[in-house]
Coordinates of C-alpha atoms (C1' of nucleotides) and ligand atoms in Angstrom, one line a residue:
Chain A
X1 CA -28.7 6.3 -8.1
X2 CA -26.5 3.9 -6.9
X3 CA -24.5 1.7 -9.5
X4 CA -25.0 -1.8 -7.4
X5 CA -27.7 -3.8 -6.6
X6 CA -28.6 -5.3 -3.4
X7 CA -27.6 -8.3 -4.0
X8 CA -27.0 -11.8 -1.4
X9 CA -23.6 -12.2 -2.7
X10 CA -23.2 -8.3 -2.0
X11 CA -24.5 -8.2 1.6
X12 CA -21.9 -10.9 2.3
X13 CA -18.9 -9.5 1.3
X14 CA -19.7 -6.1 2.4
X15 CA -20.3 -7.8 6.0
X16 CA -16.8 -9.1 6.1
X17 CA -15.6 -5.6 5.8
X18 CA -18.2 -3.8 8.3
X19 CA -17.6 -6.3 10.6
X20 CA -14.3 -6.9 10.9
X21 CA -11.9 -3.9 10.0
X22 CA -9.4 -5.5 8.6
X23 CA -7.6 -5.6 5.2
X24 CA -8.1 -8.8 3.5
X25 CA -6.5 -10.6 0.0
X26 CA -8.6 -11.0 -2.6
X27 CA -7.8 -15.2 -2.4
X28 CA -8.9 -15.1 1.3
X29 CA -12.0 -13.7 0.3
X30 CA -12.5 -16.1 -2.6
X31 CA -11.6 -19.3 0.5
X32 CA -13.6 -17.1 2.8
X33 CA -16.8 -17.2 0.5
X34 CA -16.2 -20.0 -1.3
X35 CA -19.7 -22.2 -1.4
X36 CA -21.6 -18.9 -1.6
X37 CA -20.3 -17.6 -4.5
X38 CA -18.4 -18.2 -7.4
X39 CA -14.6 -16.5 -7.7
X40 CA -15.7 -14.7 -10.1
X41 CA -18.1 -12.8 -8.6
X42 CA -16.0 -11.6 -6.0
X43 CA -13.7 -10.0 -8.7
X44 CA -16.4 -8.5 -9.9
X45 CA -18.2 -7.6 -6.7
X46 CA -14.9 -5.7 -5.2
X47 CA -14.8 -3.9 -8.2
X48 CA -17.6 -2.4 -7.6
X49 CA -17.4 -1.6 -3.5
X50 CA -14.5 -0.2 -4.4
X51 CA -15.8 2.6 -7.8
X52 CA -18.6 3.0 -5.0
X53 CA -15.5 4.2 -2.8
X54 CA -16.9 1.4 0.3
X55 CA -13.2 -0.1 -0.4
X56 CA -9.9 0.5 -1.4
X57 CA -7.1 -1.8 -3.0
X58 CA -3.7 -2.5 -2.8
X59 CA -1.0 -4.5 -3.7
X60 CA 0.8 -6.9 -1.2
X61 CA 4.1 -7.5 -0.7
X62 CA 3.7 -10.5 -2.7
X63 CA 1.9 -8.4 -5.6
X64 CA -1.3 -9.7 -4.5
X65 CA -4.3 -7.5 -4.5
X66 CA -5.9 -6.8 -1.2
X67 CA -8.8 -4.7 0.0
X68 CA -9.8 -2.8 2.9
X69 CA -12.7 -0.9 4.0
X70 CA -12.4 3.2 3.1
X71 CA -13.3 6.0 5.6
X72 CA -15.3 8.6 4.4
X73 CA -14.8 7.8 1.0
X74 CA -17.7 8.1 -1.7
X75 CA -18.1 7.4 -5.4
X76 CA -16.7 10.3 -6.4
X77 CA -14.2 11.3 -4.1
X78 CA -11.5 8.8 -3.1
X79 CA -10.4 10.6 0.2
X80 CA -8.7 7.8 2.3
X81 CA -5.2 7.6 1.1
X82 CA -2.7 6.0 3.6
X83 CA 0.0 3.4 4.1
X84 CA 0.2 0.1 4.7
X85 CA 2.2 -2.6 6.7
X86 CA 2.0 -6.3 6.0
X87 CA 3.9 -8.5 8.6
X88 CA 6.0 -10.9 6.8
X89 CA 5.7 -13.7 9.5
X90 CA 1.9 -13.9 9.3
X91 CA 1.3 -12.2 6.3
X92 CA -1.6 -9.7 7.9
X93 CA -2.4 -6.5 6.5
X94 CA -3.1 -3.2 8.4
X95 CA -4.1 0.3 7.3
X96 CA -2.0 2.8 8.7
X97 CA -3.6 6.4 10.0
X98 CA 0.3 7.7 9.2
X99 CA 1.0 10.8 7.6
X100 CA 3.9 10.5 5.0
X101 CA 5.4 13.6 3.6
X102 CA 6.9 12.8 -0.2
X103 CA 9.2 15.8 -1.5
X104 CA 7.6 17.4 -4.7
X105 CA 8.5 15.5 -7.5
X106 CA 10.0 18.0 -10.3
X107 CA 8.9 17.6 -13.5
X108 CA 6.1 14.8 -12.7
X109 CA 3.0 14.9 -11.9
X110 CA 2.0 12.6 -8.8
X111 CA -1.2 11.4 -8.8
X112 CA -0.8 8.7 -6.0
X113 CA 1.7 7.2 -3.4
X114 CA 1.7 3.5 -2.6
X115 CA 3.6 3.0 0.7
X116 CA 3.7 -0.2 2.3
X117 CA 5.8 -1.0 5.7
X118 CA 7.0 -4.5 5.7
X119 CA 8.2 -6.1 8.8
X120 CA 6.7 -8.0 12.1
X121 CA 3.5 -7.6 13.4
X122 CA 2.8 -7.2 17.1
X123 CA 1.7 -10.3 17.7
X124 CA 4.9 -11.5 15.6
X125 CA 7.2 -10.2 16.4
X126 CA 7.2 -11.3 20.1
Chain B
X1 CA 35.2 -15.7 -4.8
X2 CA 31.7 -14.7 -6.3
X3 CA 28.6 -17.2 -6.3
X4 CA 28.6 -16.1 -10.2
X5 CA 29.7 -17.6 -12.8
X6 CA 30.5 -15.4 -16.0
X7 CA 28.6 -17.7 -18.3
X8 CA 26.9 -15.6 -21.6
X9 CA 23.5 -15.1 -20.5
X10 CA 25.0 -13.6 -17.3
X11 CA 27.0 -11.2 -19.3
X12 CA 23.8 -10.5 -21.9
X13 CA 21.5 -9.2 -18.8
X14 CA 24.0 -7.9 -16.8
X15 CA 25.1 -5.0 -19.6
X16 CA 21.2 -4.4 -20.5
X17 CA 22.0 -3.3 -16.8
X18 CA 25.0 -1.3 -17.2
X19 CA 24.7 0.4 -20.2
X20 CA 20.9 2.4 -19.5
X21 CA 21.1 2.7 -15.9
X22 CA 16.9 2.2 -16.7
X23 CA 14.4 -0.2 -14.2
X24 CA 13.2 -2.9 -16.2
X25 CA 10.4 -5.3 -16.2
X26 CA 11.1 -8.8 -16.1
X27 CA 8.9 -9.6 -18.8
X28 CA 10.5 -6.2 -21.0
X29 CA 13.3 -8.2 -20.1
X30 CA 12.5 -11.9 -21.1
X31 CA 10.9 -10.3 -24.7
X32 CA 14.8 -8.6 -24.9
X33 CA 16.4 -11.5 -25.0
X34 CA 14.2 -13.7 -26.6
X35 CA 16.1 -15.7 -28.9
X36 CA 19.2 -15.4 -26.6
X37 CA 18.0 -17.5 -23.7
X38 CA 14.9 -19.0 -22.0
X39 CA 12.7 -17.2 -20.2
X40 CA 13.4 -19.7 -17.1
X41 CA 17.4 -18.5 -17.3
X42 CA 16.4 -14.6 -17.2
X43 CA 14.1 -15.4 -13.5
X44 CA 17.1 -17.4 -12.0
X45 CA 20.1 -15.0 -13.3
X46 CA 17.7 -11.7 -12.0
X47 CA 17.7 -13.9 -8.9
X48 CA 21.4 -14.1 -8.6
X49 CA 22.0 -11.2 -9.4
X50 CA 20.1 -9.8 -6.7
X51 CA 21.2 -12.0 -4.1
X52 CA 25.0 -10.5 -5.1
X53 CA 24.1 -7.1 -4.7
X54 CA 24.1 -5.9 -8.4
X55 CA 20.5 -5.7 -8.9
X56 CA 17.1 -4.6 -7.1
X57 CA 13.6 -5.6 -7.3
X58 CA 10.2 -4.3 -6.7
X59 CA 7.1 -4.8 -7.5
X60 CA 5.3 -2.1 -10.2
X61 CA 1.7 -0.6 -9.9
X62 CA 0.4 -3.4 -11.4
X63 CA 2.3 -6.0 -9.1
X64 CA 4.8 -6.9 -12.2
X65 CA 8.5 -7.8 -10.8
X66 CA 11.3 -4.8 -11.7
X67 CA 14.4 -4.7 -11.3
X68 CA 17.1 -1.4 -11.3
X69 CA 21.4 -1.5 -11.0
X70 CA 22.1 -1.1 -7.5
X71 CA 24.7 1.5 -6.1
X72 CA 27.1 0.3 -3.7
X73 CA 25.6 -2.8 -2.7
X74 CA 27.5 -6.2 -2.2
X75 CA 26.3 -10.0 -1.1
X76 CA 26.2 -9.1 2.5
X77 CA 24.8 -5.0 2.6
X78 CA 21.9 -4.1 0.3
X79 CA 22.3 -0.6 1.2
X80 CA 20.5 0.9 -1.5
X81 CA 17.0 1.7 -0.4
X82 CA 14.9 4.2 -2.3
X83 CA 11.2 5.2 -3.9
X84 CA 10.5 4.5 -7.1
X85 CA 8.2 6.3 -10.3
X86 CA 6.2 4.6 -12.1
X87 CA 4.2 6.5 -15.5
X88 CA 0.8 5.1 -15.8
X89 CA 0.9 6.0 -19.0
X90 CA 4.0 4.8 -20.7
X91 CA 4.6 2.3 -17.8
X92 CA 8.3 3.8 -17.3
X93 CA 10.2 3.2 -13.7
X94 CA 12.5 5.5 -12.2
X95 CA 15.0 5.0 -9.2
X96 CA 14.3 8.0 -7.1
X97 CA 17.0 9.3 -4.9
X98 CA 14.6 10.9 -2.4
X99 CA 14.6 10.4 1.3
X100 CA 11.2 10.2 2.6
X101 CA 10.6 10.0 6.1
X102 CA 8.5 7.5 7.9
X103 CA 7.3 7.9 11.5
X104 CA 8.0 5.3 14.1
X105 CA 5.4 2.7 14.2
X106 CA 5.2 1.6 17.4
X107 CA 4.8 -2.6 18.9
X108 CA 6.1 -2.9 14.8
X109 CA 9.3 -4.2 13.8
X110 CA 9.6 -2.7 10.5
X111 CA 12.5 -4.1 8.2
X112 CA 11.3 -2.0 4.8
X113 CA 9.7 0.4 3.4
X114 CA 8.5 0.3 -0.4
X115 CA 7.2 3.3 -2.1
X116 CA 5.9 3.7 -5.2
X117 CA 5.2 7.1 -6.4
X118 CA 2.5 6.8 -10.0
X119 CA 1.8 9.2 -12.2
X120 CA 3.0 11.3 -15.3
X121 CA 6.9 11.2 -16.2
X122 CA 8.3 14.3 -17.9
X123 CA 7.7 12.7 -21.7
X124 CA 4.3 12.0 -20.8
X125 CA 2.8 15.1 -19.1
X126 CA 2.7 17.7 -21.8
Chain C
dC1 C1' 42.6 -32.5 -19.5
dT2 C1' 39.4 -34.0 -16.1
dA3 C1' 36.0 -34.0 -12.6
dA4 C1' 33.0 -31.4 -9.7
dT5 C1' 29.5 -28.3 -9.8
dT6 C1' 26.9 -24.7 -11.6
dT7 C1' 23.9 -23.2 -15.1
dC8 C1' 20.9 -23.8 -18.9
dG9 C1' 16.8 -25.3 -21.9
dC10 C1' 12.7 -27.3 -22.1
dA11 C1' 8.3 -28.8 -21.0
dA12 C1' 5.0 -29.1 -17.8
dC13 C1' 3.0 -26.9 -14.1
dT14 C1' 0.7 -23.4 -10.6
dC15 C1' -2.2 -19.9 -9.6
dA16 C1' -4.1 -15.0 -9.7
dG17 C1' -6.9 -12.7 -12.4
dT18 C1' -10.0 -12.2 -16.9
dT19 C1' -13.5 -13.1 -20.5
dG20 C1' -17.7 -14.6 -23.0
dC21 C1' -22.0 -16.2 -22.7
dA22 C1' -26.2 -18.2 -21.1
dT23 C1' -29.1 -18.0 -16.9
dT24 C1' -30.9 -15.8 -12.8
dA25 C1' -32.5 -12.4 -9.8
dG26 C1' -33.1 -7.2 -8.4
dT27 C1' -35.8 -3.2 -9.3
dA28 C1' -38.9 0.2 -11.2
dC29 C1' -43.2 0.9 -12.5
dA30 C1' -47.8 -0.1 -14.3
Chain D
dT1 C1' -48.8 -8.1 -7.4
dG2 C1' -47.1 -9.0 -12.1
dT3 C1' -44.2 -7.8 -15.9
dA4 C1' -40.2 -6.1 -18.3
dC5 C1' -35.8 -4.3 -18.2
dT6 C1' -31.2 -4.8 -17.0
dA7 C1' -27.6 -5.8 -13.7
dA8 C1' -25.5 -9.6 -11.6
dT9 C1' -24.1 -14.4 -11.3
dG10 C1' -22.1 -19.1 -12.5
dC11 C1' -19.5 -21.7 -15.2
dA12 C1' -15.9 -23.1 -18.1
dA13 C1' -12.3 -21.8 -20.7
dC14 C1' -8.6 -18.8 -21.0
dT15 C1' -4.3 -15.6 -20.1
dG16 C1' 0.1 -14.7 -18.4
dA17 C1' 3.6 -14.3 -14.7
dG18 C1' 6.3 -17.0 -12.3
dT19 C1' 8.0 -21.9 -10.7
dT20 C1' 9.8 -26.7 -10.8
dG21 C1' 12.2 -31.0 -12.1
dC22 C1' 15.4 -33.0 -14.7
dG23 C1' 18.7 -34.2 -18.2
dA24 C1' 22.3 -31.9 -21.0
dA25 C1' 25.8 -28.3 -21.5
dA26 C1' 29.1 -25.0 -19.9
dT27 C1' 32.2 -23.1 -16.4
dT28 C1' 36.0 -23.5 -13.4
dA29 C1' 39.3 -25.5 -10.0
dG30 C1' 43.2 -28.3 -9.9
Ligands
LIG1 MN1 -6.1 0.8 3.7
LIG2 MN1 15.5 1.4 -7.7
LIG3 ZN1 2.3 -11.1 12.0
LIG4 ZN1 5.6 8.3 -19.2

DNA sequence: CTAATTTCGCAACTCAGTTGCATTAGTACA
DNA sequence: TGTACTAATGCAACTGAGTTGCGAAATTAG
């Protein structure tokens, strides 16, 4: 049974991400929706997309939080683990399909790697 | 001549630096010298301090500003570029001195790279 | 010692993210 | 189709990191 209801507020953030694949700030959600729902709510909506493994978070460059849709990710298994570059002109985000090799860590234990590329984007850095 | 002047708030932060060659938060930071100097004083002096090469920042799992002693940096080269650790459960950083390889991203200018490894430190995963 | 200039303290502000609570709206089931 | 249970929402107030403006104090060059 699925932890989230069906809700209007719901459908409309989780057709931002289905339709357009691509990473988006918390804040531009909350200018993106605002009028339809409170801010609020879409704390507390990506929250749950993201326990029910439809999204995944990140920090920024700034220390924002961002969010992008997951691949083949489910409630309980978190799968899609990659990098991410954020272009420092325009401030975009983009998932990377990179694999990143990390030397073992000796006497840690590693439970996640948060890689982000900074730098120009194509369309910046023209 | 350096952009710094030697004043005693500068000398305060800059041998909580020296002495534990430990990353620091910069509100660890502002509650360790409260009483010394304002918390407005610690941001710009961390800023300074950057900008001449002594210090580093980054931003921690939970998108808090850090900052670490630098190795061999100056004013004009910030040379020293690494991963850091971060202990989800005591909230300790680490500078590590690991090279990690990222692939070529291609129609990307990337400038940096930030990685932050989290999990257990040594203390904390018995 | 003096003047130029940097640095500091303070108070007020900004803004992302959170919390508590009363109200609304999905959903399961009779 | 109606009812009851409970999740989800709106709202307003809050928290806390980081910033800004400005007058006062401290550093440093000469
Ligand atoms: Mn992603
Ligand atoms: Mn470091
Ligand atoms: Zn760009
Ligand atoms: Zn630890």
């Amino acid at each position: 049974m699925g932890v989230i209801r069906k809700t209007k507020a719901v459908t409309t953030v989780l057709n931002i991400f289905e339709n357009k694949n691509e990473a988006k700030s918390v804040v531009s959600l909350i200018e993106l929706v605002k009028g339809d729902m409170n801010k609020t709510t879409v704390y507390r909506i990506l929250d749950r997309l993201e326990q029910d493994g439809f999204i995944h978070s990140f920090n920024g460059k700034d220390g924002l939080k961002w969010y992008a849709k997951c691949n083949g990710c489910s409630a309980h298994k978190h799968s899609d683990k990659h990098p991410h570059f954020q272009c420092k002109e325009c401030d975009k985000v983009e998932c990377l399909s990179l694999e990143v090799n990390i030397p073992i860590l000796k006497n840690h234990k590693v439970d996640s790697t948060d890689i982000l590329l900074i730098g120009q984007c194509e369309s910046c850095s023209v």
